mmCIF file of C-alpha atoms in Angstrom:
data_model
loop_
_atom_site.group_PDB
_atom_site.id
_atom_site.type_symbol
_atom_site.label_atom_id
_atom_site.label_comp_id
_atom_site.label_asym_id
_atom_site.label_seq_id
_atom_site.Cartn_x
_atom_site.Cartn_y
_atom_site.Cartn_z
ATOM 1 C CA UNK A 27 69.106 -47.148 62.511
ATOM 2 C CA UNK A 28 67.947 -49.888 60.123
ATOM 3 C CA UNK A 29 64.114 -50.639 59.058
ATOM 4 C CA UNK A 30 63.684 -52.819 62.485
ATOM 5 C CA UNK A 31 64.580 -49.964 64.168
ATOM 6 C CA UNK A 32 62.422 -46.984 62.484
ATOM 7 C CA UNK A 33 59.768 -50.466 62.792
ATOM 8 C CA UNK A 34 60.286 -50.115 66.814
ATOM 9 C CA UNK A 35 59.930 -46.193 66.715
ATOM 10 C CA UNK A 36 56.738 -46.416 64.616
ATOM 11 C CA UNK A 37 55.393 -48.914 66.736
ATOM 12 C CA UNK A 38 55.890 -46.646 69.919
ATOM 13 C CA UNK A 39 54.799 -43.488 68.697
ATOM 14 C CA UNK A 40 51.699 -45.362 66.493
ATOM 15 C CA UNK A 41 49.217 -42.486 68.245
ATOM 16 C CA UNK A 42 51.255 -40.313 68.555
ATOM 17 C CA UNK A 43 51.675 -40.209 64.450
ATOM 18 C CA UNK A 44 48.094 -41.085 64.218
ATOM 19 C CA UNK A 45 47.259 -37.676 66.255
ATOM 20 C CA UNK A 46 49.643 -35.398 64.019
ATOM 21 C CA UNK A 47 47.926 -36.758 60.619
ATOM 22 C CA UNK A 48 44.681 -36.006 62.207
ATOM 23 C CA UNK A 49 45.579 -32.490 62.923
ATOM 24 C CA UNK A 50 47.148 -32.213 59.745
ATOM 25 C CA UNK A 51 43.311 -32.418 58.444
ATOM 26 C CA UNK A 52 43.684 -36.204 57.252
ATOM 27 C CA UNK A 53 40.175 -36.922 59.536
ATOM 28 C CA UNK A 54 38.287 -40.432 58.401
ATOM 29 C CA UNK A 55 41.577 -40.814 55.861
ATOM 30 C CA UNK A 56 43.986 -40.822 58.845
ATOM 31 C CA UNK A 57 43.939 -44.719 59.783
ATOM 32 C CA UNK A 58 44.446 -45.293 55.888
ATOM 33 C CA UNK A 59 47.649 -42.506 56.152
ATOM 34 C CA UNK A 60 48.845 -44.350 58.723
ATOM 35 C CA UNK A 61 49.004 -47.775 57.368
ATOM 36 C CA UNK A 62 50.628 -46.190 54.347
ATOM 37 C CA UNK A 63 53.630 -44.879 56.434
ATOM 38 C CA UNK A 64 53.430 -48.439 57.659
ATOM 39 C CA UNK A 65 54.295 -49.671 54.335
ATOM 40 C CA UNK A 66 56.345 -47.264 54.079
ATOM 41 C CA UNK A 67 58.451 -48.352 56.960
ATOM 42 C CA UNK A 68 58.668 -51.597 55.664
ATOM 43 C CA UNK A 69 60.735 -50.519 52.655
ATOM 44 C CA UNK A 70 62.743 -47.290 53.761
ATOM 45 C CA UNK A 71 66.155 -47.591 53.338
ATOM 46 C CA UNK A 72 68.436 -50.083 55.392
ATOM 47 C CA UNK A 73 70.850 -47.647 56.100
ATOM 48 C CA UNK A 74 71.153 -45.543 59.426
ATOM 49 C CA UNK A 75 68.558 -42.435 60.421
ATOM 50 C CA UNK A 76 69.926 -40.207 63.698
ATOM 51 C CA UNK A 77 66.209 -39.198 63.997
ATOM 52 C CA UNK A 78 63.973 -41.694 63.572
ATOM 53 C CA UNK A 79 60.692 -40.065 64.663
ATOM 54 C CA UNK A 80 61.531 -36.662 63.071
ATOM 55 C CA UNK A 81 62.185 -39.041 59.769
ATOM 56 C CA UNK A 82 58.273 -40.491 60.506
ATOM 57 C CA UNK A 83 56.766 -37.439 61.183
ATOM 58 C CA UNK A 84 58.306 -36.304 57.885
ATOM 59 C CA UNK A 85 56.925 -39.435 56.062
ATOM 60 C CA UNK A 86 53.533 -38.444 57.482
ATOM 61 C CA UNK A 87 53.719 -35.169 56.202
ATOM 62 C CA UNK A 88 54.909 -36.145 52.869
ATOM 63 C CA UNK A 89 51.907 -38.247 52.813
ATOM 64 C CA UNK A 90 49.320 -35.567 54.141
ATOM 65 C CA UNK A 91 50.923 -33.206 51.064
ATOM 66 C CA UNK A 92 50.535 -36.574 48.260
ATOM 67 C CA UNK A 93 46.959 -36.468 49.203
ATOM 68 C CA UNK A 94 46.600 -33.191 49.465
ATOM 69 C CA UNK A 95 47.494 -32.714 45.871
ATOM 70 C CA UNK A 96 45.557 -36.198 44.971
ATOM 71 C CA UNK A 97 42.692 -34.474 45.843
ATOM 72 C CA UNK A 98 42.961 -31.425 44.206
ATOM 73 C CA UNK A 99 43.317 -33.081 40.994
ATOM 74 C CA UNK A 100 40.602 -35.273 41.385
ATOM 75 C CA UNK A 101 38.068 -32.373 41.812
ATOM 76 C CA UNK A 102 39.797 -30.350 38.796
ATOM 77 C CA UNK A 103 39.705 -33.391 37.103
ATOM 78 C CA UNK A 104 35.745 -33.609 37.985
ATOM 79 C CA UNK A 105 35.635 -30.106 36.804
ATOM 80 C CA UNK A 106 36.484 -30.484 33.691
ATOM 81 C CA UNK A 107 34.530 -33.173 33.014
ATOM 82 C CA UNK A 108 31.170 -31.403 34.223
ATOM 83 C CA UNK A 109 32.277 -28.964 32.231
ATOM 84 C CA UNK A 110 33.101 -30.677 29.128
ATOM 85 C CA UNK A 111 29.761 -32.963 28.999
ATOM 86 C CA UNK A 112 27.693 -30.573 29.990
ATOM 87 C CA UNK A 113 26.955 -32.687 33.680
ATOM 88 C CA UNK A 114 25.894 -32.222 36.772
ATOM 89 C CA UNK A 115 28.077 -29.843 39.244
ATOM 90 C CA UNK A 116 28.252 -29.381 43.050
ATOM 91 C CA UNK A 117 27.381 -26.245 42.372
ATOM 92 C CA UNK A 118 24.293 -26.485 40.349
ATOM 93 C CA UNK A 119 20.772 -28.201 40.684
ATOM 94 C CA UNK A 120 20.168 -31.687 39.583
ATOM 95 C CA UNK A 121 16.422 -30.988 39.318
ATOM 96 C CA UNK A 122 15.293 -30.522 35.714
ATOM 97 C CA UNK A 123 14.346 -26.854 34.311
ATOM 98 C CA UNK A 124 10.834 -25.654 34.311
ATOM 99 C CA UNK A 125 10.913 -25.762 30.794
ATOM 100 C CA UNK A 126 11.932 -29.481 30.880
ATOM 101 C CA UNK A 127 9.357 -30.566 33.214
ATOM 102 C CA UNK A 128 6.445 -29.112 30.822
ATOM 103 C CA UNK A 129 8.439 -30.776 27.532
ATOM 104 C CA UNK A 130 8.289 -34.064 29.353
ATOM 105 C CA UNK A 131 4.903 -33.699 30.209
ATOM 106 C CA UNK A 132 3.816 -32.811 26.618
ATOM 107 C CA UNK A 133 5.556 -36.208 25.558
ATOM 108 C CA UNK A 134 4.248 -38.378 28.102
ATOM 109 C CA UNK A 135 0.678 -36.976 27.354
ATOM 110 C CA UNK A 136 1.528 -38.158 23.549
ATOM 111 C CA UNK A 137 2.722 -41.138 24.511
ATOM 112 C CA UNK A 138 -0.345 -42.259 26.540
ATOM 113 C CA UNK A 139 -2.487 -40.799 23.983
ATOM 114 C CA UNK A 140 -1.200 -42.848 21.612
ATOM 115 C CA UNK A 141 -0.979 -46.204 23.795
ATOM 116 C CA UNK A 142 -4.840 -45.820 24.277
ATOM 117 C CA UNK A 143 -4.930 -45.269 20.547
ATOM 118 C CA UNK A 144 -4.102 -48.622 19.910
ATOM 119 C CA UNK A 145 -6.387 -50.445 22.056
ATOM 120 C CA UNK A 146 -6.618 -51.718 25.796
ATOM 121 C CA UNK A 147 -4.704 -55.258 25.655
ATOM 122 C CA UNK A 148 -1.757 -53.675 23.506
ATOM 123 C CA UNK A 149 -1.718 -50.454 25.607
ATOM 124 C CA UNK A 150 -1.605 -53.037 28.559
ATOM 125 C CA UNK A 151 1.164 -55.280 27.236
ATOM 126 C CA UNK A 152 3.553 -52.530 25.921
ATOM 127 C CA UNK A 153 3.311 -51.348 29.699
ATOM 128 C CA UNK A 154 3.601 -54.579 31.005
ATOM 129 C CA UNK A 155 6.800 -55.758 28.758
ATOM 130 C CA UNK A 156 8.628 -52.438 28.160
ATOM 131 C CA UNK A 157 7.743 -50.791 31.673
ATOM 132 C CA UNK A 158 7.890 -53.551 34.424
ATOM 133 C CA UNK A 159 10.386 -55.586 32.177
ATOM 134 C CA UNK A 160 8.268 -58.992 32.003
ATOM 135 C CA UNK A 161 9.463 -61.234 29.244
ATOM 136 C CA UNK A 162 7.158 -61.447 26.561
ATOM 137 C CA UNK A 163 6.219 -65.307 27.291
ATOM 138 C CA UNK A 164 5.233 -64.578 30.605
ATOM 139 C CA UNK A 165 3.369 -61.593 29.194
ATOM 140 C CA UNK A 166 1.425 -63.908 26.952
ATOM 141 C CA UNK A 167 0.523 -66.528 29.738
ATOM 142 C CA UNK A 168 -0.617 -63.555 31.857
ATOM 143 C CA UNK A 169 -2.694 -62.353 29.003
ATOM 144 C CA UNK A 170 -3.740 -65.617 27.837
ATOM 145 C CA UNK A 171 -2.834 -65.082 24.452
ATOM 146 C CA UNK A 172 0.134 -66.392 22.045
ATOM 147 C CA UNK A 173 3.295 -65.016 22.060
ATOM 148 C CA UNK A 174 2.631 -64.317 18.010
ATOM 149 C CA UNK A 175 -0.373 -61.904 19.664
ATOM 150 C CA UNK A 176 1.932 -60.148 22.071
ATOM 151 C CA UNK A 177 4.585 -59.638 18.848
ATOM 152 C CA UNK A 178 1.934 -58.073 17.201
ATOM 153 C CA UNK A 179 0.610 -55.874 19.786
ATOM 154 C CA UNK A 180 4.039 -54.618 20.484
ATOM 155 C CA UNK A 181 4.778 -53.519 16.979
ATOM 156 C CA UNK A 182 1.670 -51.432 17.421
ATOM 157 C CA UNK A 183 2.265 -49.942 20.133
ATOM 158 C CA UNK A 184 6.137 -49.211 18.879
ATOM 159 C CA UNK A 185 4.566 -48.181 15.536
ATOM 160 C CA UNK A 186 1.854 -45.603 17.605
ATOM 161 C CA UNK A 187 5.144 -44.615 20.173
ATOM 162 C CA UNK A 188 7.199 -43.841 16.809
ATOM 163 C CA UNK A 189 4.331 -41.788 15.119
ATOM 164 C CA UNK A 190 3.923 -39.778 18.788
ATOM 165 C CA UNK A 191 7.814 -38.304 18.875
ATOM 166 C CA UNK A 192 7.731 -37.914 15.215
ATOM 167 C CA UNK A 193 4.429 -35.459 15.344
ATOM 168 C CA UNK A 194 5.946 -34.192 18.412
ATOM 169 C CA UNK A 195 9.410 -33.537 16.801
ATOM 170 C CA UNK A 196 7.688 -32.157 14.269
ATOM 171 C CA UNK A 197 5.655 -29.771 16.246
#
Protein backbone atom coordinates (compact mmCIF):
# COMPACT_ATOMS: atom_id res chain seq x y z
CA UNK A 1 0.00 0.00 0.00
CA UNK A 2 1.62 3.35 -0.83
CA UNK A 3 1.20 6.78 1.29
CA UNK A 4 -2.30 7.47 -0.70
CA UNK A 5 -3.35 4.44 0.52
CA UNK A 6 -2.34 4.42 4.44
CA UNK A 7 -3.81 8.45 3.51
CA UNK A 8 -7.35 6.63 2.68
CA UNK A 9 -7.11 4.28 5.83
CA UNK A 10 -6.30 7.23 8.12
CA UNK A 11 -8.93 9.16 6.74
CA UNK A 12 -11.56 6.33 7.49
CA UNK A 13 -10.59 5.33 10.76
CA UNK A 14 -9.76 9.36 11.79
CA UNK A 15 -12.08 8.58 15.19
CA UNK A 16 -11.49 5.65 15.43
CA UNK A 17 -7.51 6.56 16.01
CA UNK A 18 -8.62 9.64 17.72
CA UNK A 19 -10.58 7.30 20.39
CA UNK A 20 -7.49 4.85 20.97
CA UNK A 21 -5.02 7.97 21.71
CA UNK A 22 -7.60 9.17 24.06
CA UNK A 23 -7.70 5.99 25.95
CA UNK A 24 -4.17 5.73 25.74
CA UNK A 25 -4.33 8.86 28.31
CA UNK A 26 -3.35 11.51 25.50
CA UNK A 27 -6.78 13.66 26.79
CA UNK A 28 -6.63 17.63 25.63
CA UNK A 29 -3.13 16.44 23.71
CA UNK A 30 -5.05 13.90 21.58
CA UNK A 31 -6.22 16.25 18.55
CA UNK A 32 -2.45 17.49 18.54
CA UNK A 33 -1.36 13.38 18.48
CA UNK A 34 -3.46 13.01 15.86
CA UNK A 35 -2.38 15.61 13.48
CA UNK A 36 1.12 14.38 14.18
CA UNK A 37 0.33 10.83 12.82
CA UNK A 38 -1.13 12.97 10.08
CA UNK A 39 2.19 14.23 9.24
CA UNK A 40 3.32 11.31 9.75
CA UNK A 41 1.31 9.73 7.03
CA UNK A 42 2.37 12.15 4.74
CA UNK A 43 5.98 10.95 4.77
CA UNK A 44 5.89 7.10 5.66
CA UNK A 45 7.47 5.12 3.32
CA UNK A 46 6.19 4.61 -0.39
CA UNK A 47 6.56 1.13 -0.28
CA UNK A 48 3.71 -1.51 0.45
CA UNK A 49 2.08 -2.14 4.24
CA UNK A 50 -0.33 -5.56 4.38
CA UNK A 51 -1.86 -3.81 7.47
CA UNK A 52 -2.43 -0.50 7.15
CA UNK A 53 -4.50 0.30 10.26
CA UNK A 54 -2.47 -2.06 12.54
CA UNK A 55 0.67 0.11 10.99
CA UNK A 56 -1.51 3.50 12.30
CA UNK A 57 -2.46 2.27 15.40
CA UNK A 58 1.24 1.48 15.87
CA UNK A 59 2.23 5.07 14.79
CA UNK A 60 -0.23 6.27 17.44
CA UNK A 61 1.26 4.35 19.99
CA UNK A 62 4.72 5.22 19.13
CA UNK A 63 3.56 8.67 19.52
CA UNK A 64 1.59 8.22 22.92
CA UNK A 65 5.20 6.51 24.22
CA UNK A 66 7.44 9.89 22.51
CA UNK A 67 5.30 11.94 24.72
CA UNK A 68 5.15 9.92 27.32
CA UNK A 69 8.86 10.10 27.78
CA UNK A 70 8.76 14.02 26.62
CA UNK A 71 7.06 14.53 29.58
CA UNK A 72 8.89 12.82 31.98
CA UNK A 73 11.89 14.67 31.13
CA UNK A 74 10.41 17.86 31.19
CA UNK A 75 9.32 17.50 34.89
CA UNK A 76 12.89 15.91 35.84
CA UNK A 77 14.22 18.52 33.97
CA UNK A 78 11.98 21.08 36.20
CA UNK A 79 13.28 19.17 39.08
CA UNK A 80 16.46 19.81 38.85
CA UNK A 81 16.21 23.14 38.25
CA UNK A 82 14.01 23.86 41.49
CA UNK A 83 16.44 22.09 42.96
CA UNK A 84 19.50 23.63 41.75
CA UNK A 85 18.28 27.46 42.24
CA UNK A 86 16.79 26.96 45.15
CA UNK A 87 12.94 27.74 43.36
CA UNK A 88 9.71 27.19 43.81
CA UNK A 89 8.35 23.36 43.69
CA UNK A 90 4.89 21.76 43.20
CA UNK A 91 5.43 20.46 46.21
CA UNK A 92 6.21 23.34 48.41
CA UNK A 93 4.53 26.76 49.34
CA UNK A 94 5.09 29.84 47.36
CA UNK A 95 4.06 31.99 50.35
CA UNK A 96 7.05 33.55 52.10
CA UNK A 97 8.28 32.17 55.69
CA UNK A 98 7.12 33.75 58.85
CA UNK A 99 10.42 34.85 59.38
CA UNK A 100 10.44 36.62 55.96
CA UNK A 101 7.27 38.37 56.37
CA UNK A 102 8.57 40.11 59.78
CA UNK A 103 12.23 40.88 57.89
CA UNK A 104 10.25 42.62 55.20
CA UNK A 105 8.27 44.41 57.50
CA UNK A 106 11.30 45.65 59.54
CA UNK A 107 12.67 47.07 56.10
CA UNK A 108 9.68 48.63 54.86
CA UNK A 109 9.21 50.34 58.34
CA UNK A 110 12.97 51.72 57.64
CA UNK A 111 12.29 52.61 54.48
CA UNK A 112 9.23 54.81 55.24
CA UNK A 113 10.96 56.07 58.19
CA UNK A 114 13.48 57.30 56.29
CA UNK A 115 11.29 58.72 53.25
CA UNK A 116 9.50 60.93 55.94
CA UNK A 117 12.98 61.77 57.11
CA UNK A 118 13.63 63.65 54.21
CA UNK A 119 10.70 65.76 53.93
CA UNK A 120 7.04 65.61 52.43
CA UNK A 121 7.60 66.73 48.60
CA UNK A 122 10.76 64.33 48.28
CA UNK A 123 9.04 61.51 50.24
CA UNK A 124 6.15 62.25 47.69
CA UNK A 125 8.21 62.28 44.50
CA UNK A 126 10.47 59.23 45.24
CA UNK A 127 6.95 57.44 45.56
CA UNK A 128 5.61 59.00 42.73
CA UNK A 129 8.75 58.32 40.22
CA UNK A 130 10.19 55.05 41.61
CA UNK A 131 6.72 53.46 42.73
CA UNK A 132 4.01 54.36 40.08
CA UNK A 133 6.85 54.72 37.39
CA UNK A 134 6.02 58.49 36.26
CA UNK A 135 8.86 60.03 34.36
CA UNK A 136 10.53 62.56 36.19
CA UNK A 137 9.25 65.55 33.80
CA UNK A 138 5.86 64.71 34.35
CA UNK A 139 6.72 64.41 38.03
CA UNK A 140 7.96 67.96 38.00
CA UNK A 141 4.86 69.47 36.11
CA UNK A 142 2.69 67.60 38.64
CA UNK A 143 4.69 69.08 41.41
CA UNK A 144 5.18 72.33 39.89
CA UNK A 145 8.70 72.40 40.35
CA UNK A 146 11.90 72.01 37.92
CA UNK A 147 13.11 68.94 36.90
CA UNK A 148 16.69 70.17 38.61
CA UNK A 149 14.26 70.08 42.02
CA UNK A 150 12.95 66.61 41.38
CA UNK A 151 16.93 65.46 40.66
CA UNK A 152 17.64 66.72 43.84
CA UNK A 153 14.91 65.35 45.83
CA UNK A 154 15.57 61.97 44.42
CA UNK A 155 19.17 61.82 45.42
CA UNK A 156 17.81 62.39 48.88
CA UNK A 157 15.59 60.15 49.09
CA UNK A 158 18.19 57.43 47.37
CA UNK A 159 20.82 58.84 49.78
CA UNK A 160 18.11 58.31 53.04
CA UNK A 161 16.95 54.63 51.17
CA UNK A 162 20.87 53.76 51.05
CA UNK A 163 21.57 54.85 54.74
CA UNK A 164 18.15 52.65 55.80
CA UNK A 165 19.55 49.00 54.36
CA UNK A 166 22.96 49.93 55.40
CA UNK A 167 21.84 50.48 59.32
CA UNK A 168 19.61 47.66 58.70
CA UNK A 169 22.39 45.38 57.25
CA UNK A 170 24.23 46.40 59.87
CA UNK A 171 21.83 45.57 62.57
Amino acid sequence: MDSSGLEAVFLANRDTLLRFLRSLGAGDASEDLLHELWVRTQVAPTGPIAAPLSYLYRMANNLMLDRHRAVRQAEKRDRDWVAATGGSSPDRSEAPSAERVVIAREQAALAEAALQAVGDRAARIFRRHRIDGIEQRVVAAEFGVSLSTVEADLRKAYRAMIDAKRRHDEG
